[in-house]
Amino acid sequence: MPAPARDNVLTPSQLNTLARNLLEDAFPVVLVEGELGNLSRPASGHLYFTLKDARAQVRCALFKPKSQWLRFQPRDGLRVLARGRLTLYEARGDYQLILDSLEEAGEGALRRAFDELKARLQAEGLFDEGRKRPLPAYARRIGIITSPSGAAVRDVLSVLARRFPLVEADVLPVPVQGDGAAAQVRAMLERAGASGRYDVLVLARGGGSLEDLWAFNDEALARAIAASPVPVVSAIGHETDFTLADFAADLRAPTPSVAAELLVPSAIDVATRVRGLHQRLGVLQLQGMRERMQRTDRAALRLQVVAPQARLHALGERQQQALRRLHAAWQAREAAAHARLRHAGAVLRATRPERRLAQLRERLDRLAPRMQAAVARRLQADALRLRGVARSLEAVSPLATVARGYAILRHADGRVVRSTGDVAAGDRLSARVADGALRLRVESDEG
C-alpha cells in the first residue's frame, strides 16, 4: 500500500473545521421539534439541553441573553420548537444546534398562552361581573354570529323556532376557525352592534380542540365583546370548553342549544302566563267595579244627609246680606269723603293763601334795606380790624427791621448767624437786605 501524500493528511482540528463548514453551509437555519432533556443552566446564563424523540437526540445551546427572553420556563420533558443553525464544536468534535429562539409546541403552548392572556385581561377588570349587562326579557330580534354551514347554527335556529317562533333570528356568517377568523368575527360583531337592529348577539360554534377554538381566544375580540353596545351571549363548544369570549361576554352558555333556550321563553309558558294575567285582570276589574259602586252608594247617602241644596240656599242668602251691607258701607264712606272735601274747600276759602303771600312779600321788601345796611356796617368793621392786624404784623416783621438798614446773615444750609461764634474763616454766607441778597465770605472771625 503506497504511503499517502502529505497534502491529503488532516489534523483533527482541520477535519472538524471542514465538517463544521459543511454543516453550516448545508443547514443555515433549521426548525426542530422535540422533547427537552438533560437541561442545564450554569452561572454564565447560557442554556444547554438535548432535543430528543423516540429514536435520537441532538445537543443544543441557547446563549445569553436570548435565554433570558423566553416566555416560558423550560423543564425536562417539555415539548418545544427550536430554531437555529447546525454546527460542530471543534474542540470536542460535538455536533450541536446553536439556537436563536425556543418556544413551546402543540397544545401546551396554546394552553399557557390562554392562561397568561386570561390572567392579564382579568387583572384589567375586563371580566368583572359588575360590567356585564342583563339580557332582555323578551328579545325581538337576535343576531347569530357563526358559520352558516355548521351544526351550531342549525341547533340554535331549531330551538328558537320550537320555543318562540315570533322571534326574528338573523344568521351573520363568519368563519369560526383558521387564520383571519378572529378578525372577521370581531368585524361582524362591531357592525351588528353599531346597526342598532339587534336586542342581543350570539357567538356560536360547535366543539373542538383548543386549537380549533383558538379564534375565540383573541384579545381584540374579547375587548370588542366587552365594548359591544348590545348584550353578547357566548355559546362556544361544549360545556367543558372555555374561551376568552366566554369570560368577556355578558352570558356564557354551555352549548349553542342552551343559549337559544336562555334567550327566548317557551311559547307554551308565555301563553300560560298570558292566560293567567288575563284572568287576574278580569278579577281585578270586577273588584274595582264593586269598590267603585260601594263608594258611589256611600257618597249618595252622605249627600242625602248633608242636604247640599239647603246649604246652597243658606249660603245664597248670606251672600245677598253681605252684598247689601257692602253697598251701605260704600255709600256711607262716599258721603263722609264728600263732607271732608266740602270742609277742606271752606277752610281754603277762609284762609286765602294768596293774600298771605302778598303780606309776606311786603314784609320782605321792608326788611331788605335793613339787611343791606347791616352787611355794609359789618364789612366796614372787619376792614378796620384787618388793617390793625396788618400794622401789628408789620411792626414785628424782620423785613421791616431789614428795611431800616439791618441785614440777616445765613449759612449756605439756611441757618441764621446769631453771633461771631456761629462762623469761621472761609465760611460762605448770604446777607438778606431790603432789596435782595448778597453773597459773602468770612475773612476773619476776630471779635
C-alpha positions as a Python dict, from the first residue, in 0.01 Angstrom:
ca = {
    (1, 'M'): (0, 0, 0),
    (2, 'P'): (158, 327, -108),
    (3, 'A'): (213, 592, 155),
    (4, 'P'): (-45, 881, 140),
    (5, 'A'): (70, 1218, 18),
    (6, 'R'): (132, 1467, 297),
    (7, 'D'): (-109, 1713, 132),
    (8, 'N'): (-404, 1474, 196),
    (9, 'V'): (-332, 1419, 567),
    (10, 'L'): (-560, 1622, 804),
    (11, 'T'): (-523, 1701, 1168),
    (12, 'P'): (-827, 1657, 1395),
    (13, 'S'): (-880, 2032, 1415),
    (14, 'Q'): (-866, 2062, 1036),
    (15, 'L'): (-1112, 1778, 998),
    (16, 'N'): (-1352, 1932, 1248),
    (17, 'T'): (-1326, 2274, 1077),
    (18, 'L'): (-1414, 2119, 742),
    (19, 'A'): (-1704, 1930, 896),
    (20, 'R'): (-1832, 2246, 1068),
    (21, 'N'): (-1817, 2443, 743),
    (22, 'L'): (-2002, 2169, 558),
    (23, 'L'): (-2274, 2154, 826),
    (24, 'E'): (-2324, 2528, 847),
    (25, 'D'): (-2336, 2563, 468),
    (26, 'A'): (-2579, 2276, 427),
    (27, 'F'): (-2807, 2374, 717),
    (28, 'P'): (-2805, 2755, 760),
    (29, 'V'): (-3141, 2759, 953),
    (30, 'V'): (-3340, 2459, 1078),
    (31, 'L'): (-3659, 2410, 1281),
    (32, 'V'): (-3658, 2109, 1512),
    (33, 'E'): (-3945, 1992, 1734),
    (34, 'G'): (-3866, 1759, 2020),
    (35, 'E'): (-3866, 1694, 2391),
    (36, 'L'): (-3631, 1875, 2630),
    (37, 'G'): (-3382, 1664, 2822),
    (38, 'N'): (-3062, 1699, 3026),
    (39, 'L'): (-3148, 2066, 3089),
    (40, 'S'): (-2864, 2270, 3238),
    (41, 'R'): (-2830, 2644, 3315),
    (42, 'P'): (-2481, 2728, 3455),
    (43, 'A'): (-2389, 3059, 3621),
    (44, 'S'): (-2298, 3204, 3280),
    (45, 'G'): (-2668, 3228, 3194),
    (46, 'H'): (-2641, 3001, 2889),
    (47, 'L'): (-2891, 2717, 2845),
    (48, 'Y'): (-2772, 2370, 2747),
    (49, 'F'): (-3000, 2071, 2678),
    (50, 'T'): (-3080, 1792, 2432),
    (51, 'L'): (-3375, 1767, 2195),
    (52, 'K'): (-3489, 1409, 2156),
    (53, 'D'): (-3759, 1191, 2013),
    (54, 'A'): (-3815, 817, 2047),
    (55, 'R'): (-3504, 723, 1846),
    (56, 'A'): (-3246, 1003, 1857),
    (57, 'Q'): (-3129, 1320, 2024),
    (58, 'V'): (-2920, 1628, 1939),
    (59, 'R'): (-2726, 1864, 2164),
    (60, 'C'): (-2848, 2227, 2176),
    (61, 'A'): (-2726, 2556, 2322),
    (62, 'L'): (-2920, 2881, 2376),
    (63, 'F'): (-2677, 3154, 2477),
    (64, 'K'): (-2737, 3455, 2698),
    (65, 'P'): (-2917, 3698, 2658),
    (66, 'K'): (-3157, 3507, 2430),
    (67, 'S'): (-3217, 3259, 2709),
    (68, 'Q'): (-3341, 3543, 2935),
    (69, 'W'): (-3625, 3641, 2697),
    (70, 'L'): (-3804, 3307, 2695),
    (71, 'R'): (-4181, 3334, 2752),
    (72, 'F'): (-4197, 3005, 2942),
    (73, 'Q'): (-3996, 2812, 3198),
    (74, 'P'): (-3801, 2528, 3028),
    (75, 'R'): (-3810, 2191, 3202),
    (76, 'D'): (-3723, 1830, 3115),
    (77, 'G'): (-3997, 1653, 2923),
    (78, 'L'): (-4150, 1972, 2777),
    (79, 'R'): (-4212, 1959, 2402),
    (80, 'V'): (-4062, 2259, 2224),
    (81, 'L'): (-3997, 2406, 1880),
    (82, 'A'): (-3633, 2516, 1832),
    (83, 'R'): (-3498, 2742, 1557),
    (84, 'G'): (-3124, 2773, 1492),
    (85, 'R'): (-2823, 2671, 1288),
    (86, 'L'): (-2641, 2337, 1279),
    (87, 'T'): (-2272, 2348, 1370),
    (88, 'L'): (-1991, 2147, 1523),
    (89, 'Y'): (-1796, 2232, 1839),
    (90, 'E'): (-1441, 2184, 1711),
    (91, 'A'): (-1269, 2144, 2047),
    (92, 'R'): (-1461, 1824, 2125),
    (93, 'G'): (-1599, 1733, 1785),
    (94, 'D'): (-1956, 1759, 1919),
    (95, 'Y'): (-2239, 1804, 1670),
    (96, 'Q'): (-2494, 2057, 1806),
    (97, 'L'): (-2760, 2319, 1737),
    (98, 'I'): (-2694, 2684, 1825),
    (99, 'L'): (-3045, 2826, 1879),
    (100, 'D'): (-3187, 3169, 1800),
    (101, 'S'): (-3531, 3104, 1953),
    (102, 'L'): (-3719, 2846, 2157),
    (103, 'E'): (-4095, 2816, 2214),
    (104, 'E'): (-4344, 2563, 2338),
    (105, 'A'): (-4505, 2339, 2081),
    (106, 'G'): (-4854, 2195, 2047),
    (107, 'E'): (-5148, 2212, 2294),
    (108, 'G'): (-4932, 2300, 2590),
    (109, 'A'): (-4815, 2625, 2433),
    (110, 'L'): (-5170, 2726, 2345),
    (111, 'R'): (-5290, 2648, 2696),
    (112, 'R'): (-5015, 2855, 2854),
    (113, 'A'): (-5081, 3146, 2618),
    (114, 'F'): (-5452, 3122, 2703),
    (115, 'D'): (-5384, 3126, 3078),
    (116, 'E'): (-5145, 3423, 3056),
    (117, 'L'): (-5382, 3632, 2842),
    (118, 'K'): (-5679, 3544, 3063),
    (119, 'A'): (-5491, 3649, 3376),
    (120, 'R'): (-5388, 3982, 3221),
    (121, 'L'): (-5738, 4071, 3099),
    (122, 'Q'): (-5889, 3963, 3428),
    (123, 'A'): (-5647, 4191, 3615),
    (124, 'E'): (-5769, 4480, 3395),
    (125, 'G'): (-6128, 4413, 3507),
    (126, 'L'): (-6247, 4308, 3161),
    (127, 'F'): (-6425, 4002, 3305),
    (128, 'D'): (-6579, 4170, 3613),
    (129, 'E'): (-6939, 4075, 3682),
    (130, 'G'): (-7022, 4437, 3762),
    (131, 'R'): (-6979, 4546, 3399),
    (132, 'K'): (-7195, 4268, 3249),
    (133, 'R'): (-7538, 4373, 3123),
    (134, 'P'): (-7863, 4183, 3177),
    (135, 'L'): (-8027, 4016, 2878),
    (136, 'P'): (-8363, 4149, 2755),
    (137, 'A'): (-8659, 3961, 2900),
    (138, 'Y'): (-8819, 3930, 2554),
    (139, 'A'): (-8574, 3970, 2267),
    (140, 'R'): (-8749, 4067, 1943),
    (141, 'R'): (-8450, 4028, 1711),
    (142, 'I'): (-8139, 3812, 1764),
    (143, 'G'): (-7815, 3820, 1563),
    (144, 'I'): (-7633, 3483, 1545),
    (145, 'I'): (-7265, 3524, 1452),
    (146, 'T'): (-7150, 3182, 1338),
    (147, 'S'): (-7061, 2964, 1041),
    (148, 'P'): (-7370, 2927, 819),
    (149, 'S'): (-7283, 2564, 743),
    (150, 'G'): (-7209, 2438, 1094),
    (151, 'A'): (-7425, 2226, 1322),
    (152, 'A'): (-7432, 2504, 1584),
    (153, 'V'): (-7648, 2738, 1375),
    (154, 'R'): (-7895, 2457, 1299),
    (155, 'D'): (-7926, 2378, 1668),
    (156, 'V'): (-7986, 2743, 1760),
    (157, 'L'): (-8247, 2803, 1488),
    (158, 'S'): (-8425, 2480, 1571),
    (159, 'V'): (-8456, 2565, 1940),
    (160, 'L'): (-8570, 2923, 1866),
    (161, 'A'): (-8838, 2801, 1621),
    (162, 'R'): (-8961, 2543, 1871),
    (163, 'R'): (-8967, 2765, 2179),
    (164, 'F'): (-9071, 3106, 2043),
    (165, 'P'): (-9150, 3129, 1669),
    (166, 'L'): (-9226, 3503, 1695),
    (167, 'V'): (-8860, 3597, 1747),
    (168, 'E'): (-8660, 3716, 1445),
    (169, 'A'): (-8319, 3549, 1409),
    (170, 'D'): (-8056, 3666, 1157),
    (171, 'V'): (-7758, 3443, 1075),
    (172, 'L'): (-7449, 3663, 1039),
    (173, 'P'): (-7200, 3439, 853),
    (174, 'V'): (-6832, 3431, 953),
    (175, 'P'): (-6554, 3168, 956),
    (176, 'V'): (-6510, 3025, 1305),
    (177, 'Q'): (-6172, 2859, 1259),
    (178, 'G'): (-5841, 2926, 1091),
    (179, 'D'): (-5629, 3228, 1006),
    (180, 'G'): (-5823, 3554, 998),
    (181, 'A'): (-6131, 3406, 1165),
    (182, 'A'): (-6093, 3615, 1481),
    (183, 'A'): (-6068, 3942, 1285),
    (184, 'Q'): (-6379, 3859, 1078),
    (185, 'V'): (-6580, 3760, 1385),
    (186, 'R'): (-6476, 4088, 1554),
    (187, 'A'): (-6567, 4296, 1248),
    (188, 'M'): (-6911, 4131, 1222),
    (189, 'L'): (-6971, 4182, 1595),
    (190, 'E'): (-6887, 4553, 1570),
    (191, 'R'): (-7107, 4602, 1261),
    (192, 'A'): (-7402, 4422, 1418),
    (193, 'G'): (-7370, 4619, 1742),
    (194, 'A'): (-7348, 4952, 1560),
    (195, 'S'): (-7651, 4876, 1340),
    (196, 'G'): (-7897, 4911, 1629),
    (197, 'R'): (-8102, 4626, 1478),
    (198, 'Y'): (-8049, 4357, 1740),
    (199, 'D'): (-8154, 4321, 2102),
    (200, 'V'): (-7886, 4058, 2168),
    (201, 'L'): (-7598, 3895, 1978),
    (202, 'V'): (-7489, 3529, 1999),
    (203, 'L'): (-7142, 3394, 1922),
    (204, 'A'): (-7198, 3027, 1837),
    (205, 'R'): (-6964, 2742, 1743),
    (206, 'G'): (-6957, 2368, 1790),
    (207, 'G'): (-6699, 2183, 1997),
    (208, 'G'): (-6338, 2113, 1908),
    (209, 'S'): (-5983, 2115, 2034),
    (210, 'L'): (-5818, 2417, 2191),
    (211, 'E'): (-5653, 2489, 1858),
    (212, 'D'): (-5989, 2467, 1677),
    (213, 'L'): (-6144, 2718, 1919),
    (214, 'W'): (-5840, 2948, 1922),
    (215, 'A'): (-6010, 3222, 1714),
    (216, 'F'): (-6232, 3293, 2018),
    (217, 'N'): (-5926, 3344, 2242),
    (218, 'D'): (-5821, 3655, 2050),
    (219, 'E'): (-5753, 3957, 2274),
    (220, 'A'): (-5901, 4209, 2031),
    (221, 'L'): (-6218, 4000, 2002),
    (222, 'A'): (-6252, 3982, 2382),
    (223, 'R'): (-6223, 4361, 2408),
    (224, 'A'): (-6479, 4408, 2128),
    (225, 'I'): (-6724, 4182, 2314),
    (226, 'A'): (-6679, 4385, 2632),
    (227, 'A'): (-6729, 4712, 2439),
    (228, 'S'): (-7036, 4595, 2244),
    (229, 'P'): (-7335, 4833, 2279),
    (230, 'V'): (-7577, 4537, 2299),
    (231, 'P'): (-7555, 4229, 2525),
    (232, 'V'): (-7349, 3936, 2393),
    (233, 'V'): (-7403, 3566, 2466),
    (234, 'S'): (-7110, 3329, 2412),
    (235, 'A'): (-7201, 2973, 2310),
    (236, 'I'): (-6866, 2824, 2207),
    (237, 'G'): (-6801, 2450, 2204),
    (238, 'H'): (-6921, 2205, 2465),
    (239, 'E'): (-6986, 2257, 2834),
    (240, 'T'): (-6622, 2174, 2923),
    (241, 'D'): (-6477, 2418, 2667),
    (242, 'F'): (-6384, 2768, 2783),
    (243, 'T'): (-6260, 3061, 2573),
    (244, 'L'): (-6184, 3426, 2645),
    (245, 'A'): (-6507, 3511, 2462),
    (246, 'D'): (-6697, 3322, 2736),
    (247, 'F'): (-6541, 3536, 3010),
    (248, 'A'): (-6587, 3867, 2826),
    (249, 'A'): (-6949, 3801, 2723),
    (250, 'D'): (-7247, 3911, 2929),
    (251, 'L'): (-7361, 3546, 2950),
    (252, 'R'): (-7182, 3219, 2883),
    (253, 'A'): (-7399, 2930, 2762),
    (254, 'P'): (-7264, 2573, 2786),
    (255, 'T'): (-7376, 2495, 2429),
    (256, 'P'): (-7543, 2680, 2139),
    (257, 'S'): (-7871, 2498, 2209),
    (258, 'V'): (-7871, 2610, 2572),
    (259, 'A'): (-7800, 2967, 2456),
    (260, 'A'): (-8117, 2960, 2244),
    (261, 'E'): (-8320, 2829, 2538),
    (262, 'L'): (-8186, 3105, 2763),
    (263, 'L'): (-8260, 3381, 2513),
    (264, 'V'): (-8629, 3317, 2446),
    (265, 'P'): (-8909, 3189, 2666),
    (266, 'S'): (-9119, 2887, 2582),
    (267, 'A'): (-9425, 2977, 2377),
    (268, 'I'): (-9632, 2742, 2594),
    (269, 'D'): (-9509, 2916, 2912),
    (270, 'V'): (-9581, 3257, 2762),
    (271, 'A'): (-9933, 3153, 2659),
    (272, 'T'): (-9997, 3013, 3008),
    (273, 'R'): (-9871, 3334, 3167),
    (274, 'V'): (-10086, 3547, 2934),
    (275, 'R'): (-10396, 3343, 3024),
    (276, 'G'): (-10315, 3380, 3392),
    (277, 'L'): (-10264, 3756, 3356),
    (278, 'H'): (-10592, 3784, 3161),
    (279, 'Q'): (-10781, 3604, 3436),
    (280, 'R'): (-10616, 3817, 3701),
    (281, 'L'): (-10702, 4131, 3506),
    (282, 'G'): (-11068, 4025, 3494),
    (283, 'V'): (-11073, 3963, 3867),
    (284, 'L'): (-10910, 4298, 3938),
    (285, 'Q'): (-11157, 4477, 3709),
    (286, 'L'): (-11453, 4311, 3884),
    (287, 'Q'): (-11313, 4403, 4225),
    (288, 'G'): (-11258, 4760, 4110),
    (289, 'M'): (-11614, 4790, 3981),
    (290, 'R'): (-11752, 4660, 4311),
    (291, 'E'): (-11540, 4903, 4511),
    (292, 'R'): (-11650, 5197, 4294),
    (293, 'M'): (-12015, 5100, 4326),
    (294, 'Q'): (-11978, 5085, 4706),
    (295, 'R'): (-11813, 5427, 4711),
    (296, 'T'): (-12097, 5564, 4495),
    (297, 'D'): (-12360, 5430, 4737),
    (298, 'R'): (-12180, 5579, 5038),
    (299, 'A'): (-12148, 5913, 4861),
    (300, 'A'): (-12523, 5913, 4782),
    (301, 'L'): (-12606, 5851, 5148),
    (302, 'R'): (-12379, 6131, 5262),
    (303, 'L'): (-12539, 6359, 5003),
    (304, 'Q'): (-12882, 6294, 5143),
    (305, 'V'): (-12763, 6360, 5497),
    (306, 'V'): (-12586, 6687, 5432),
    (307, 'A'): (-12870, 6825, 5205),
    (308, 'P'): (-12647, 7038, 4980),
    (309, 'Q'): (-12944, 7226, 4824),
    (310, 'A'): (-13042, 7369, 5162),
    (311, 'R'): (-12685, 7464, 5233),
    (312, 'L'): (-12657, 7631, 4894),
    (313, 'H'): (-12979, 7830, 4962),
    (314, 'A'): (-12848, 7942, 5303),
    (315, 'L'): (-12516, 8041, 5154),
    (316, 'G'): (-12700, 8240, 4886),
    (317, 'E'): (-12894, 8431, 5150),
    (318, 'R'): (-12573, 8507, 5336),
    (319, 'Q'): (-12420, 8632, 5014),
    (320, 'Q'): (-12711, 8869, 4948),
    (321, 'Q'): (-12693, 9007, 5303),
    (322, 'A'): (-12320, 9061, 5269),
    (323, 'L'): (-12371, 9243, 4939),
    (324, 'R'): (-12631, 9473, 5096),
    (325, 'R'): (-12400, 9553, 5388),
    (326, 'L'): (-12114, 9620, 5149),
    (327, 'H'): (-12329, 9859, 4942),
    (328, 'A'): (-12442, 10051, 5252),
    (329, 'A'): (-12087, 10076, 5385),
    (330, 'W'): (-11968, 10204, 5049),
    (331, 'Q'): (-12239, 10473, 5037),
    (332, 'A'): (-12156, 10585, 5394),
    (333, 'R'): (-11786, 10604, 5312),
    (334, 'E'): (-11856, 10802, 4996),
    (335, 'A'): (-12078, 11053, 5187),
    (336, 'A'): (-11806, 11102, 5454),
    (337, 'A'): (-11547, 11166, 5183),
    (338, 'H'): (-11771, 11431, 5020),
    (339, 'A'): (-11821, 11602, 5360),
    (340, 'R'): (-11444, 11614, 5423),
    (341, 'L'): (-11392, 11759, 5078),
    (342, 'R'): (-11651, 12036, 5136),
    (343, 'H'): (-11491, 12123, 5474),
    (344, 'A'): (-11145, 12148, 5316),
    (345, 'G'): (-11283, 12380, 5048),
    (346, 'A'): (-11438, 12608, 5310),
    (347, 'V'): (-11112, 12622, 5509),
    (348, 'L'): (-10919, 12702, 5193),
    (349, 'R'): (-11153, 12983, 5101),
    (350, 'A'): (-11138, 13128, 5457),
    (351, 'T'): (-10756, 13133, 5478),
    (352, 'R'): (-10699, 13285, 5129),
    (353, 'P'): (-10328, 13189, 5092),
    (354, 'E'): (-10272, 13436, 4806),
    (355, 'R'): (-10341, 13724, 5049),
    (356, 'R'): (-10093, 13574, 5298),
    (357, 'L'): (-9828, 13558, 5027),
    (358, 'A'): (-9879, 13928, 4946),
    (359, 'Q'): (-9830, 14021, 5311),
    (360, 'L'): (-9506, 13820, 5330),
    (361, 'R'): (-9377, 13991, 5015),
    (362, 'E'): (-9443, 14337, 5169),
    (363, 'R'): (-9257, 14242, 5485),
    (364, 'L'): (-8965, 14112, 5283),
    (365, 'D'): (-8947, 14441, 5093),
    (366, 'R'): (-8929, 14632, 5423),
    (367, 'L'): (-8654, 14409, 5570),
    (368, 'A'): (-8426, 14408, 5259),
    (369, 'P'): (-8277, 14766, 5307),
    (370, 'R'): (-8213, 14696, 5673),
    (371, 'M'): (-8025, 14379, 5588),
    (372, 'Q'): (-7812, 14555, 5327),
    (373, 'A'): (-7717, 14830, 5575),
    (374, 'A'): (-7623, 14572, 5840),
    (375, 'V'): (-7399, 14385, 5594),
    (376, 'A'): (-7223, 14710, 5494),
    (377, 'R'): (-7158, 14802, 5856),
    (378, 'R'): (-7019, 14455, 5925),
    (379, 'L'): (-6783, 14470, 5627),
    (380, 'Q'): (-6655, 14816, 5736),
    (381, 'A'): (-6580, 14694, 6088),
    (382, 'D'): (-6399, 14383, 5953),
    (383, 'A'): (-6183, 14601, 5726),
    (384, 'L'): (-6077, 14822, 6021),
    (385, 'R'): (-5979, 14515, 6224),
    (386, 'L'): (-5782, 14374, 5931),
    (387, 'R'): (-5582, 14695, 5888),
    (388, 'G'): (-5497, 14692, 6263),
    (389, 'V'): (-5373, 14335, 6245),
    (390, 'A'): (-5161, 14421, 5939),
    (391, 'R'): (-4994, 14709, 6121),
    (392, 'S'): (-4918, 14481, 6417),
    (393, 'L'): (-4764, 14216, 6190),
    (394, 'E'): (-4555, 14478, 6012),
    (395, 'A'): (-4420, 14607, 6342),
    (396, 'V'): (-4281, 14270, 6439),
    (397, 'S'): (-4177, 14158, 6088),
    (398, 'P'): (-3799, 14104, 6037),
    (399, 'L'): (-3836, 14252, 5689),
    (400, 'A'): (-3928, 14580, 5847),
    (401, 'T'): (-3610, 14565, 6051),
    (402, 'V'): (-3409, 14494, 5735),
    (403, 'A'): (-3574, 14790, 5564),
    (404, 'R'): (-3434, 15015, 5837),
    (405, 'G'): (-3076, 14922, 5732),
    (406, 'Y'): (-3016, 14592, 5901),
    (407, 'A'): (-2922, 14260, 5736),
    (408, 'I'): (-2988, 13888, 5815),
    (409, 'L'): (-2691, 13654, 5773),
    (410, 'R'): (-2742, 13285, 5687),
    (411, 'H'): (-2519, 12988, 5620),
    (412, 'A'): (-2542, 12804, 5294),
    (413, 'D'): (-2772, 12548, 5460),
    (414, 'G'): (-3010, 12825, 5577),
    (415, 'R'): (-2908, 12851, 5943),
    (416, 'V'): (-2922, 13210, 6080),
    (417, 'V'): (-2592, 13360, 6212),
    (418, 'R'): (-2664, 13492, 6561),
    (419, 'S'): (-2310, 13554, 6689),
    (420, 'T'): (-1949, 13551, 6576),
    (421, 'G'): (-1914, 13204, 6721),
    (422, 'D'): (-2151, 13072, 6457),
    (423, 'V'): (-1898, 13139, 6175),
    (424, 'A'): (-1541, 13058, 6089),
    (425, 'A'): (-1291, 13199, 5843),
    (426, 'G'): (-1369, 13095, 5491),
    (427, 'D'): (-1743, 13026, 5550),
    (428, 'R'): (-1977, 13122, 5272),
    (429, 'L'): (-2274, 13331, 5389),
    (430, 'S'): (-2572, 13512, 5238),
    (431, 'A'): (-2687, 13853, 5363),
    (432, 'R'): (-3052, 13942, 5330),
    (433, 'V'): (-3102, 14323, 5280),
    (434, 'A'): (-3407, 14531, 5199),
    (435, 'D'): (-3393, 14492, 4823),
    (436, 'G'): (-3228, 14146, 4782),
    (437, 'A'): (-2947, 13915, 4897),
    (438, 'L'): (-2566, 13935, 4894),
    (439, 'R'): (-2306, 13651, 4878),
    (440, 'L'): (-2032, 13693, 5142),
    (441, 'R'): (-1716, 13509, 5252),
    (442, 'V'): (-1579, 13540, 5606),
    (443, 'E'): (-1217, 13669, 5604),
    (444, 'S'): (-1158, 13653, 5980),
    (445, 'D'): (-1356, 13550, 6288),
    (446, 'E'): (-1191, 13809, 6523),
    (447, 'G'): (-1430, 13956, 6779),
}
